[in-house]
XYZ file of C-alpha atoms in Angstrom:
693
model
C -13.973 17.977 2.801
C -14.083 21.719 2.458
C -15.074 23.568 5.637
C -18.000 25.927 5.166
C -17.177 29.617 4.668
C -18.004 31.748 7.683
C -15.640 34.714 8.124
C -16.636 36.575 4.968
C -20.267 35.909 5.786
C -19.892 37.437 9.246
C -18.268 40.549 7.853
C -20.943 40.878 5.168
C -23.744 40.722 7.742
C -22.338 43.351 10.106
C -25.021 45.769 11.065
C -27.978 43.472 10.238
C -30.429 43.647 13.114
C -33.416 41.620 14.309
C -36.459 43.086 16.011
C -38.590 41.445 18.636
C -41.721 41.949 16.571
C -40.152 41.044 13.214
C -43.267 39.207 11.989
C -45.565 42.140 12.733
C -43.239 44.646 11.084
C -42.897 42.408 8.021
C -46.674 42.232 7.660
C -46.951 46.013 7.961
C -44.317 46.552 5.263
C -46.035 43.996 2.989
C -49.268 45.950 3.246
C -47.518 49.224 2.353
C -45.541 47.834 -0.610
C -48.225 48.475 -3.299
C -48.201 52.198 -2.427
C -44.393 52.599 -2.480
C -42.256 53.538 -5.466
C -38.614 54.277 -6.256
C -36.104 54.377 -3.427
C -38.785 53.964 -0.772
C -39.934 50.674 -2.291
C -36.352 49.470 -2.563
C -35.646 50.327 1.093
C -38.811 48.533 2.178
C -37.830 45.378 0.273
C -34.354 45.569 1.787
C -35.888 45.776 5.275
C -38.129 42.790 4.516
C -35.102 40.788 3.455
C -33.304 41.766 6.680
C -36.279 40.735 8.797
C -36.575 37.409 6.938
C -33.308 36.241 8.538
C -35.327 35.381 11.672
C -37.694 33.156 9.681
C -37.112 29.368 9.518
C -38.977 29.256 6.185
C -36.322 28.858 3.463
C -38.765 29.558 0.640
C -39.838 32.828 2.251
C -36.229 33.978 2.684
C -35.447 33.176 -0.953
C -38.614 35.020 -2.010
C -37.491 38.147 -0.109
C -34.067 38.016 -1.771
C -35.621 37.559 -5.218
C -38.011 40.499 -4.757
C -35.179 42.759 -3.622
C -32.880 41.733 -6.489
C -35.637 42.157 -9.083
C -36.464 45.662 -7.839
C -32.783 46.720 -7.654
C -32.310 45.551 -11.239
C -35.483 47.320 -12.353
C -34.235 50.619 -10.845
C -30.682 50.031 -12.174
C -29.233 50.353 -8.681
C -25.950 48.584 -9.440
C -24.405 48.495 -5.959
C -27.696 47.533 -4.322
C -28.181 44.773 -6.877
C -24.635 43.440 -6.442
C -24.819 43.375 -2.638
C -28.172 41.558 -2.719
C -27.025 38.958 -5.249
C -23.942 38.289 -3.169
C -26.060 37.871 -0.025
C -28.411 35.431 -1.749
C -25.494 33.356 -3.040
C -23.955 33.155 0.438
C -27.327 32.076 1.831
C -27.636 29.327 -0.801
C -24.132 28.103 -0.001
C -24.439 28.092 3.794
C -27.783 26.274 3.682
C -26.569 23.625 1.170
C -28.920 24.809 -1.585
C -26.415 23.662 -4.201
C -29.003 23.310 -6.988
C -29.987 26.943 -6.471
C -26.368 28.036 -6.908
C -26.194 26.230 -10.257
C -29.544 27.731 -11.235
C -29.027 31.394 -10.305
C -25.290 32.157 -10.323
C -24.575 32.014 -14.103
C -27.355 34.556 -14.750
C -26.256 36.674 -11.782
C -22.702 36.780 -13.140
C -23.938 37.963 -16.530
C -25.879 40.802 -14.873
C -22.937 41.763 -12.673
C -20.730 41.969 -15.760
C -23.236 44.341 -17.275
C -23.195 46.505 -14.149
C -19.368 46.265 -14.021
C -19.477 45.289 -10.349
C -16.279 43.292 -10.634
C -15.526 42.449 -6.997
C -19.026 41.076 -6.444
C -18.792 39.322 -9.814
C -15.660 37.426 -8.775
C -16.999 36.706 -5.309
C -20.177 35.130 -6.686
C -17.989 33.157 -9.099
C -15.946 32.014 -6.093
C -19.051 30.487 -4.496
C -19.829 28.672 -7.736
C -16.315 27.199 -7.572
C -16.787 26.239 -3.916
C -19.964 24.442 -4.878
C -17.972 22.366 -7.383
C -15.373 21.564 -4.720
C -18.070 20.614 -2.210
C -19.470 18.172 -4.781
C -15.933 16.824 -5.464
C -15.859 17.968 -9.093
C -12.191 18.891 -8.850
C -11.261 18.654 -12.519
C -14.197 20.858 -13.500
C -13.267 23.308 -10.741
C -9.645 23.497 -11.958
C -10.770 24.431 -15.451
C -13.243 26.968 -14.078
C -10.672 28.640 -11.809
C -8.296 29.008 -14.753
C -11.065 30.853 -16.637
C -11.626 33.029 -13.567
C -7.940 33.932 -13.275
C -7.611 34.697 -17.000
C -10.717 36.895 -16.861
C -9.411 38.845 -13.845
C -5.941 39.183 -15.359
C -7.436 40.575 -18.570
C -9.218 43.252 -16.507
C -6.175 43.743 -14.232
C -8.501 43.112 -11.277
C -6.354 42.163 -8.282
C -9.307 40.990 -6.223
C -10.320 38.557 -8.969
C -6.764 37.241 -9.411
C -6.277 36.871 -5.654
C -9.552 35.068 -5.093
C -8.773 32.788 -8.061
C -5.506 31.720 -6.408
C -7.390 31.235 -3.129
C -9.932 28.987 -4.881
C -7.096 27.084 -6.551
C -5.589 26.480 -3.109
C -8.891 25.043 -1.870
C -9.100 22.712 -4.877
C -5.553 21.402 -4.476
C -6.043 20.982 -0.708
C -9.086 18.776 -1.306
C -7.058 16.823 -3.892
C -4.376 16.307 -1.171
C -1.786 18.198 -3.240
C -0.372 20.220 -0.370
C 2.585 21.739 -2.258
C 0.390 23.267 -4.970
C -2.163 24.331 -2.358
C 0.443 26.167 -0.232
C 1.823 27.891 -3.329
C -1.678 29.020 -4.389
C -2.585 30.344 -0.918
C 0.698 32.269 -0.797
C 0.091 33.877 -4.182
C -3.481 34.754 -3.216
C -2.283 36.474 -0.030
C 0.452 38.376 -1.864
C -2.006 39.761 -4.428
C -4.887 40.568 -2.054
C -2.487 42.266 0.386
C -1.852 44.915 -2.278
C -5.506 46.038 -2.065
C -6.360 48.906 0.293
C -8.287 48.300 2.461
C -7.552 44.593 2.493
C -10.661 42.484 1.782
C -12.203 40.155 4.363
C -11.313 37.193 2.143
C -7.719 37.487 3.392
C -8.889 36.294 6.827
C -10.316 33.137 5.232
C -7.072 32.441 3.376
C -4.996 32.710 6.551
C -7.359 30.248 8.232
C -7.208 27.631 5.457
C -3.472 28.192 4.933
C -2.849 27.636 8.642
C -4.983 24.472 8.674
C -2.967 23.052 5.778
C 0.411 23.787 7.390
C -0.824 22.118 10.585
C -2.085 19.047 8.708
C 1.243 18.679 6.888
C 3.145 19.247 10.172
C 5.033 22.282 8.909
C 4.916 23.896 12.317
C 7.791 26.347 11.852
C 6.182 27.698 8.685
C 2.866 27.950 10.556
C 4.569 29.894 13.345
C 6.013 32.308 10.768
C 2.589 32.683 9.119
C 0.947 33.720 12.416
C 3.273 36.727 12.620
C 1.924 38.325 9.442
C -1.587 37.015 10.248
C -1.577 39.048 13.483
C -0.496 42.223 11.682
C -3.309 41.771 9.169
C -5.968 41.273 11.870
C -4.897 44.319 13.865
C -5.136 46.574 10.785
C -8.265 44.939 9.348
C -10.356 45.063 12.541
C -9.366 48.664 13.228
C -9.957 50.020 9.705
C -13.159 48.047 9.040
C -14.625 48.934 12.451
C -15.525 45.284 13.129
C -17.855 44.655 16.072
C -16.532 42.737 19.074
C -18.356 39.476 18.351
C -17.014 39.228 14.807
C -13.540 40.278 15.967
C -13.574 37.471 18.543
C -14.259 34.941 15.791
C -11.349 36.247 13.703
C -8.953 36.244 16.671
C -10.027 32.761 17.820
C -8.830 31.258 14.535
C -5.526 33.095 14.843
C -4.872 31.935 18.417
C -5.862 28.366 17.476
C -3.193 28.383 14.731
C -0.638 29.725 17.254
C -1.520 26.875 19.609
C -1.200 24.278 16.829
C 2.272 25.543 15.922
C 3.429 25.642 19.550
C 2.189 22.124 20.339
C 3.658 20.799 17.100
C 7.030 22.141 18.254
C 6.409 20.863 21.835
C 6.425 24.417 23.222
C 3.814 23.551 25.847
C 3.889 26.810 27.830
C 3.239 28.883 24.697
C 0.607 26.371 23.598
C -1.207 26.697 26.926
C -1.266 30.507 26.682
C -2.688 30.409 23.168
C -5.370 27.867 24.113
C -6.386 30.088 27.045
C -6.870 32.942 24.580
C -9.006 30.699 22.348
C -11.228 29.637 25.264
C -11.678 33.257 26.318
C -13.017 34.150 22.868
C -15.307 31.230 21.971
C -18.949 31.152 23.149
C -19.137 27.334 23.399
C -17.359 24.079 22.636
C -19.832 23.101 19.911
C -18.643 25.186 16.951
C -15.547 24.416 14.860
C -13.117 26.425 17.013
C -14.601 25.048 20.233
C -14.227 21.469 19.003
C -10.640 22.162 17.950
C -9.965 23.735 21.358
C -11.062 20.498 23.062
C -8.802 18.365 20.854
C -5.685 20.498 21.286
C -6.303 21.009 25.007
C -6.307 17.224 25.312
C -3.085 17.166 23.268
C -1.513 19.709 25.635
C -2.478 17.629 28.685
C -1.055 14.531 26.968
C 2.266 16.283 26.291
C 2.421 17.442 29.913
C 1.712 13.955 31.255
C -1.674 14.869 32.778
C -3.389 11.810 31.309
C -6.581 11.991 33.396
C -7.278 15.519 32.228
C -6.405 14.527 28.661
C -8.921 11.660 28.839
C -11.668 13.928 30.196
C -11.145 16.448 27.372
C -10.972 13.681 24.767
C -14.260 12.275 26.119
C -15.987 15.607 25.584
C -14.667 15.884 22.014
C -15.552 12.274 21.183
C -19.141 12.762 22.350
C -19.556 15.554 19.787
C -18.787 13.333 16.802
C -20.384 10.259 15.311
C -17.818 8.188 13.425
C -20.143 7.945 10.412
C -20.344 11.765 10.267
C -16.628 12.256 9.570
C -14.524 9.034 9.639
C -11.212 10.882 9.151
C -11.874 13.202 12.115
C -13.006 10.240 14.219
C -9.736 8.410 13.436
C -7.743 11.474 14.557
C -9.617 11.757 17.854
C -9.585 7.996 18.474
C -5.831 7.852 17.778
C -5.306 10.519 20.428
C -7.443 8.443 22.795
C -5.299 5.351 22.197
C -2.177 7.292 23.232
C -3.913 8.491 26.399
C -5.215 5.001 27.317
C -1.781 3.437 26.769
C -0.253 5.931 29.210
C -3.011 5.060 31.709
C -2.214 1.317 31.223
C -5.777 0.720 30.020
C -4.569 -1.656 27.315
C -7.788 -3.530 26.628
C -9.777 -0.387 25.770
C -6.783 0.886 23.772
C -6.824 -2.351 21.781
C -10.550 -1.970 21.082
C -10.005 1.523 19.698
C -7.023 0.270 17.670
C -9.263 -2.300 16.019
C -11.910 0.329 15.225
C -9.246 2.656 13.789
C -7.975 -0.162 11.554
C -11.505 -0.780 10.262
C -12.101 2.902 9.577
C -8.714 3.341 7.894
C -9.460 0.311 5.739
C -12.717 1.991 4.747
C -10.949 5.247 3.908
C -8.132 3.411 2.123
C -10.701 1.436 0.161
C -12.119 4.661 -1.229
C -8.617 5.899 -2.070
C -7.812 2.577 -3.762
C -10.945 2.852 -5.917
C -9.915 6.373 -6.879
C -6.446 5.087 -7.801
C -7.955 2.385 -9.989
C -10.120 5.035 -11.680
C -6.949 7.042 -12.287
C -5.327 3.967 -13.849
C -8.336 3.410 -16.110
C -8.229 7.044 -17.206
C -4.518 6.844 -17.946
C -4.944 3.768 -20.113
C -7.399 5.738 -22.311
C -4.594 8.033 -23.525
C -4.370 8.319 -27.315
C -1.673 5.925 -28.580
C -0.757 8.272 -31.501
C -0.526 5.067 -33.642
C 3.284 4.833 -33.320
C 5.248 1.603 -33.305
C 7.317 2.530 -30.246
C 4.160 2.666 -28.099
C 3.621 -1.100 -28.006
C 6.878 -1.949 -26.237
C 6.382 0.768 -23.601
C 2.765 -0.286 -23.039
C 3.877 -3.853 -22.286
C 6.145 -2.536 -19.533
C 3.280 -0.437 -18.169
C 0.950 -3.453 -18.086
C 3.611 -5.506 -16.248
C 3.746 -2.827 -13.525
C -0.051 -2.678 -13.349
C -0.270 -6.486 -13.099
C 2.260 -6.629 -10.283
C 0.507 -3.831 -8.393
C -2.937 -5.467 -8.742
C -1.485 -8.813 -7.616
C 0.149 -7.096 -4.649
C -3.150 -5.434 -3.679
C -4.968 -8.798 -3.854
C -2.340 -10.524 -1.678
C -2.406 -7.660 0.833
C -6.236 -7.691 0.999
C -6.386 -11.472 1.606
C -3.835 -11.393 4.410
C -5.375 -8.234 5.909
C -8.824 -9.875 6.081
C -7.397 -13.022 7.661
C -5.378 -11.048 10.184
C -8.392 -8.840 11.048
C -10.554 -11.933 11.685
C -7.948 -13.479 13.964
C -7.551 -10.154 15.773
C -11.311 -9.922 16.377
C -11.463 -13.459 17.752
C -8.520 -12.718 20.041
C -10.193 -9.528 21.306
C -13.339 -11.492 22.311
C -11.177 -13.701 24.543
C -9.242 -10.820 26.148
C -9.310 -10.419 29.930
C -8.107 -7.483 31.993
C -4.448 -8.504 32.117
C -1.672 -6.858 30.199
C -0.231 -10.242 29.200
C -3.383 -11.234 27.316
C -3.425 -7.904 25.440
C 0.129 -8.558 24.240
C -1.011 -11.986 23.020
C -3.719 -10.278 20.943
C -1.183 -7.913 19.392
C 0.911 -10.907 18.289
C -1.858 -11.688 15.804
C -0.733 -8.653 13.802
C 2.560 -10.318 12.897
C 1.046 -12.058 9.899
C -0.044 -8.660 8.549
C 3.598 -7.612 8.757
C 4.578 -10.735 6.826
C 2.002 -9.866 4.142
C 3.422 -6.365 3.935
C 6.897 -7.830 3.389
C 5.580 -9.930 0.501
C 4.012 -6.837 -1.070
C 7.228 -4.890 -0.659
C 9.047 -7.692 -2.477
C 6.614 -7.439 -5.410
C 6.926 -3.663 -5.450
C 10.703 -3.959 -5.584
C 10.260 -5.987 -8.774
C 7.983 -3.235 -10.117
C 10.630 -0.685 -9.201
C 13.269 -2.582 -11.187
C 10.977 -2.613 -14.219
C 10.298 1.110 -13.858
C 13.990 1.938 -13.486
C 14.550 0.011 -16.720
C 12.363 2.582 -18.513
C 14.873 5.395 -17.965
C 18.326 5.296 -19.583
C 21.172 4.025 -17.386
C 23.966 4.527 -19.957
C 24.936 7.821 -21.608
C 26.691 8.820 -24.856
C 30.481 8.792 -24.866
C 31.494 11.674 -27.134
C 34.356 14.138 -26.802
C 31.958 17.074 -27.252
C 29.333 15.920 -24.744
C 29.159 15.224 -20.989
C 25.728 13.881 -19.920
C 24.571 12.099 -16.766
C 21.265 11.625 -14.890
C 19.918 9.672 -11.920
C 16.531 8.935 -10.303
C 15.881 7.854 -6.706
C 12.170 7.158 -5.940
C 10.929 8.009 -2.429
C 8.751 4.880 -2.486
C 9.198 1.532 -4.211
C 7.829 3.118 -7.389
C 7.727 6.827 -8.111
C 6.503 9.528 -10.437
C 9.691 11.289 -11.570
C 11.101 10.767 -15.053
C 14.069 11.673 -17.200
C 15.235 10.763 -20.675
C 17.308 11.788 -23.659
C 17.281 11.171 -27.397
C 20.407 11.701 -29.524
C 20.262 11.855 -33.296
C 23.348 13.127 -35.094
C 24.334 16.424 -33.470
C 20.874 17.018 -31.981
C 20.363 16.088 -28.314
C 16.906 16.054 -26.713
C 16.687 16.024 -22.895
C 13.636 15.748 -20.643
C 13.006 15.688 -16.905
C 9.625 15.698 -15.146
C 7.702 15.253 -11.910
C 4.217 13.667 -11.852
C 1.729 14.906 -9.243
C 1.539 12.476 -6.346
C 3.630 9.395 -5.656
C 3.348 5.638 -5.823
C 1.412 3.502 -8.296
C -0.705 6.065 -10.223
C 2.279 8.413 -10.568
C 4.469 5.593 -11.921
C 1.895 4.736 -14.594
C 1.564 8.378 -15.619
C 5.378 8.599 -15.692
C 5.556 5.615 -18.080
C 3.119 7.268 -20.502
C 4.931 10.626 -20.443
C 8.338 8.960 -20.998
C 7.040 6.972 -23.952
C 5.449 10.019 -25.560
C 8.642 12.106 -25.164
C 10.825 9.552 -26.963
C 8.234 8.972 -29.692
C 7.803 12.680 -30.482
C 11.517 13.513 -30.180
C 12.219 10.829 -32.788
C 10.062 12.888 -35.191
C 12.316 15.934 -34.787
C 9.721 18.208 -33.168
C 10.622 21.355 -31.235
C 10.298 21.154 -27.391
C 7.222 23.422 -27.295
C 5.438 21.264 -29.881
C 6.347 18.097 -27.953
C 4.827 19.595 -24.787
C 1.671 20.573 -26.676
C 1.281 17.067 -28.146
C 1.933 15.295 -24.820
C -0.575 17.616 -23.092
C -3.242 16.802 -25.710
C -2.589 13.084 -25.170
C -2.653 13.133 -21.357
C -5.514 15.583 -20.743
C -9.138 15.658 -21.716
C -12.675 15.869 -20.438
C -12.482 12.345 -19.017
C -9.407 13.106 -16.923
C -11.498 13.822 -13.814
C -8.607 12.778 -11.535
C -6.565 15.785 -12.777
C -3.178 14.077 -12.654
C -0.470 16.197 -14.262
C 3.263 16.330 -14.828
C 5.658 19.267 -14.722
C 8.400 18.924 -17.350
C 11.493 20.612 -18.732
C 12.306 19.718 -22.350
C 15.409 20.888 -24.172
C 16.930 20.495 -27.645
C 20.674 21.195 -27.879
C 22.700 21.617 -31.072
C 26.046 20.007 -30.185
C 27.805 21.958 -32.948
C 26.720 25.468 -31.935
C 25.644 25.000 -28.291
C 22.216 26.521 -29.137
C 19.480 25.500 -26.665
C 15.769 25.458 -27.535
C 13.619 24.635 -24.516
C 10.092 24.603 -23.102
C 9.287 24.616 -19.401
C 5.875 23.168 -18.440
C 5.427 24.346 -14.844
C 8.725 22.795 -13.689
C 11.453 24.096 -11.362
C 13.825 26.472 -13.187
C 17.104 24.733 -14.187
C 20.472 26.073 -13.028
C 23.025 27.326 -15.588
C 26.649 27.515 -14.380
C 28.406 30.245 -16.350
C 31.852 31.690 -15.563
C 31.692 30.296 -12.027
C 28.275 31.838 -11.269
C 25.165 29.675 -10.808
C 21.803 31.214 -11.758
C 18.276 29.969 -12.274
C 17.088 30.364 -15.874
C 14.210 32.839 -16.174
C 11.371 31.167 -18.056
C 7.811 31.600 -19.337
C 5.403 30.032 -16.769
C 3.668 27.457 -19.006
C 1.033 25.289 -17.280
C 1.828 21.719 -16.146
C 1.025 19.002 -18.684
C -2.226 17.080 -18.336
C -4.611 19.602 -16.774
C -6.162 21.471 -19.705
C -6.420 20.191 -23.290
C -5.880 22.521 -26.211
C -3.056 24.586 -24.693
C -0.309 25.887 -26.983
C 3.013 25.756 -25.116
C 5.560 28.523 -25.676
C 9.202 27.731 -26.327
C 12.320 29.764 -25.545
C 15.982 29.689 -26.484
C 19.516 30.425 -25.288
C 21.996 31.168 -28.055
C 24.989 29.258 -26.700
C 25.547 27.115 -23.582
C 28.900 25.726 -24.693
C 31.131 24.981 -21.669
C 28.271 26.040 -19.346
C 26.896 23.060 -17.344
C 23.074 22.910 -17.355
C 21.527 21.263 -14.265
C 17.850 20.147 -14.202
C 16.197 18.597 -11.139
C 12.905 17.826 -9.364
C 11.766 19.352 -6.077
C 12.936 16.247 -4.232
C 16.237 18.163 -4.165
C 15.459 21.709 -3.049
C 12.497 20.633 -0.845
C 14.242 17.667 0.825
C 13.521 17.849 4.583
C 15.521 16.841 7.656
C 14.089 15.640 10.962
C 13.205 19.226 11.929
C 11.296 19.611 8.609
C 13.825 22.161 7.367
C 14.181 22.193 3.591
C 17.383 21.963 1.542
C 16.344 25.260 -0.244
C 17.146 26.876 -3.583
C 19.747 29.115 -1.952
C 21.765 26.148 -0.716
C 21.632 24.563 -4.176
C 23.055 27.700 -5.826
C 25.705 28.070 -3.123
C 26.930 24.482 -3.623
C 26.960 24.826 -7.420
C 29.048 27.990 -7.182
C 31.518 26.961 -4.481
C 32.291 23.382 -5.583
C 34.638 22.856 -8.532
C 32.849 21.325 -11.526
C 34.628 18.106 -12.538
C 31.973 16.261 -14.525
C 28.207 15.906 -14.754
C 28.308 12.560 -12.930
C 30.467 13.971 -10.132
C 28.096 16.953 -9.742
C 25.011 14.749 -9.416
C 26.668 12.313 -6.995
C 27.974 15.225 -4.921
C 24.484 16.802 -4.684
C 22.929 13.446 -3.833
C 25.418 13.093 -0.943
C 24.616 16.651 0.205
C 20.885 15.843 0.278
C 21.507 12.678 2.313
C 23.682 14.641 4.727
C 20.928 17.290 5.059
C 18.224 14.660 5.737
C 20.279 13.302 8.643
C 18.385 10.013 8.684
C 14.914 11.413 7.886
C 12.802 9.477 5.391
C 12.777 11.041 1.894
C 9.616 13.093 1.381
C 9.735 13.059 -2.433
C 11.404 11.413 -5.420
C 14.844 12.830 -6.278
C 15.778 13.093 -9.960
C 18.665 15.072 -11.486
C 20.108 15.577 -14.982
C 23.269 17.480 -15.904
C 24.631 18.201 -19.395
C 27.687 20.108 -20.656
C 28.624 20.826 -24.297
C 32.405 20.835 -24.631
C 34.704 22.467 -27.176
C-alpha cells in the first residue's frame, strides 16, 4: 500500500510556528475579526489557521482553513488562495479524510484554473490521484493521470507533466508492475529536473524510486541512483534554505537507500557506515525510517554473523508491528527472524515462525488468486465481434482456464492436508533437532502436489503454444521465422502472421504480467489479430479495434498488451505498421542495425476510444526486420545485469545474416549465455522477416 506523503508536507510547512498561549491568542484574534478588513483580515485568518495546527479538533482546523480560503477568494488573492487550498488538501490526505478530498478538490481545481495557479492546480490534482490509489481504484487512477498529463502537455507545464509521471509510477508500483513504475519515475525525474529551482516533489520521487529498486533487488541501479540523489539534495537544501530538522529527514531517506544498496551487494562495511548516518539523523525508532533502520541493522548483523545482535534488533522491530496491521511487512520481518533462529540452532521456534509465514502467505496469495479470477472474469466479457473464427479460439481459452482451475483445486486440497499434518507434528515437537527434521518431512506431500500442478500446467503450455504458428510460408520472395519461450509454464507473449496473396500481416506482443491471467489475455489478443487481419484492415485500425474490445469501464484490473503490427506488400517491400507501446523493432540495412523511430501510441487495453496512428516505410526489401519482447534486451544474469539494447544492436551488426531462423536461434543462444544459469525473468519472443528479390 502507498506510503503516506511526508517530504513535500514538511517543506510546505517550513516556518510555521506554535506559541505557548496559542488558545489565548486565537481567542483574541477571533474577537478582533469583525473589526478587520482587507489585508489585515486576511493576515488574521492566516494566523488563526497557523495556530489551529496545535488543536486536536479536526472540525476546528477545517473551519479555519475554510474561512481563510473563502476570504482569499473574496479578495482575489490568487497566491494566498492557492497556498491555502494546497495546505487544506494535504491536511485532508494526511489525516485520512478521503471523503473531504472527493468533496472539495474538484471545486478547488476549477478555482485554481481560473486563477491560473498551475503548479498548485497540478499538486492538488496529484493528491486526488493519491486518494484513488489509497482506495485501490487503480484503473480509475490510470485514466485520471492520463487526463492530467494531457492537460499539462497542452499548457507546456513541466511541473504538471513531471508530477503526472510520478503519479503514474505510484499507480504501477501498487499494481506490482515494476518495469512501468521504474520507467515512469525516471521520466518524472528527468522532466522535473529541468525546473529551476527544482521542486520538493523530486525528493519524494527519489524516495519511492529507491524503495522500488530495493524491493525488486536491483541494487546496482539503486547504487547509481543514490549518486544523482545526493547531488540533488545538496543543491536543493542549500538553495531552498531548508531548516536542519527537515534536512535531516531528507538525508535519512538518502542514507537508508545507500544502506539498502550496500547490503544487497553484501558490501557490509559501506552498509554499516550508511546505517550509522541514518541513526545519527533520526529522532526515534518509531517512524518509518527508524523502523527501516532496525530491520536493516538486523540484516547487517546477520550478514556479519553476529546472530545475537541480529536477534535483539529483530525483536525490537517485531514488537512495533502487529501482523494484522501489515501482513506483508510481518512476513518480511518474520522471514528474517527465521534465518537468525536457524543460525542460532533454535529450530523449534524457527519452525513455528515458518508455519505462521505459510499461513500469512496463503492469506496474501488467496487475495491475489481472487484478483486473478476477477481478471479472468473481466477478460471473458470481451466483445466477441460476432465472427466465426472466435468460437474455435474461445474453446482453446476455456481448456486453459479449466486446467488452471483444476490445478488450483488440487493444490488447495493438498496444501490444506499438508498444513494440518504440519500443525499436528508441531504440537508433538520437543527440543531436539531430530524431531524438528521429522516435522519438516511432512512438507514432502506439498512438494508432490506441486509436481502434479506443474504437470497440468505443462499441458496448458502445450495448448497455448498450439495457438501460435509453428510453421512458416515457403516462398522464394519471403523469409519468415518466429519463436516464443515462456518464462513460466504459461506466459503472456504472443506472435502471429496472416498471409493472403502478396499481403503479409505480422504481429508480436507482450501482455502485462505473467502466468495464467496473461496467457488468457494473450489468447484473446491473438484471436482478435487474426480475425481483423482476415478483413484486410490497416495495422492502425486493427490496433484501434483490439483496444476497443479489450478495454472498457469494467476493466478495473487494467491488464494491457504492448503490440507491434505490420502489413508488408511482398511485391514492393512497402511496410505499413502501428506500434502500440512496444519495444522499437530493429531494421538491418546495408550492414547497419538501427531501431525504428516510431509514434508512441499507448498500450492496448488501458483506455477505450483511442485512435491509433499508423506509419510506413517505403521499401524494406532485402532489409531484415527483427521484432522482439523485452525478455531479450532485459534478460538478467546472476548479477542482475541486463542484456541491453546496445548489445542487441552490436550482435545484429557484427554477425553475418544467414536467415531469419538462424538469427533468432543465434540470439536465443546469446541470451542463454548471458543468463549464465539464472532463471529467466520474462517471456522471450522474437520474430524476423526478410523480403527477398
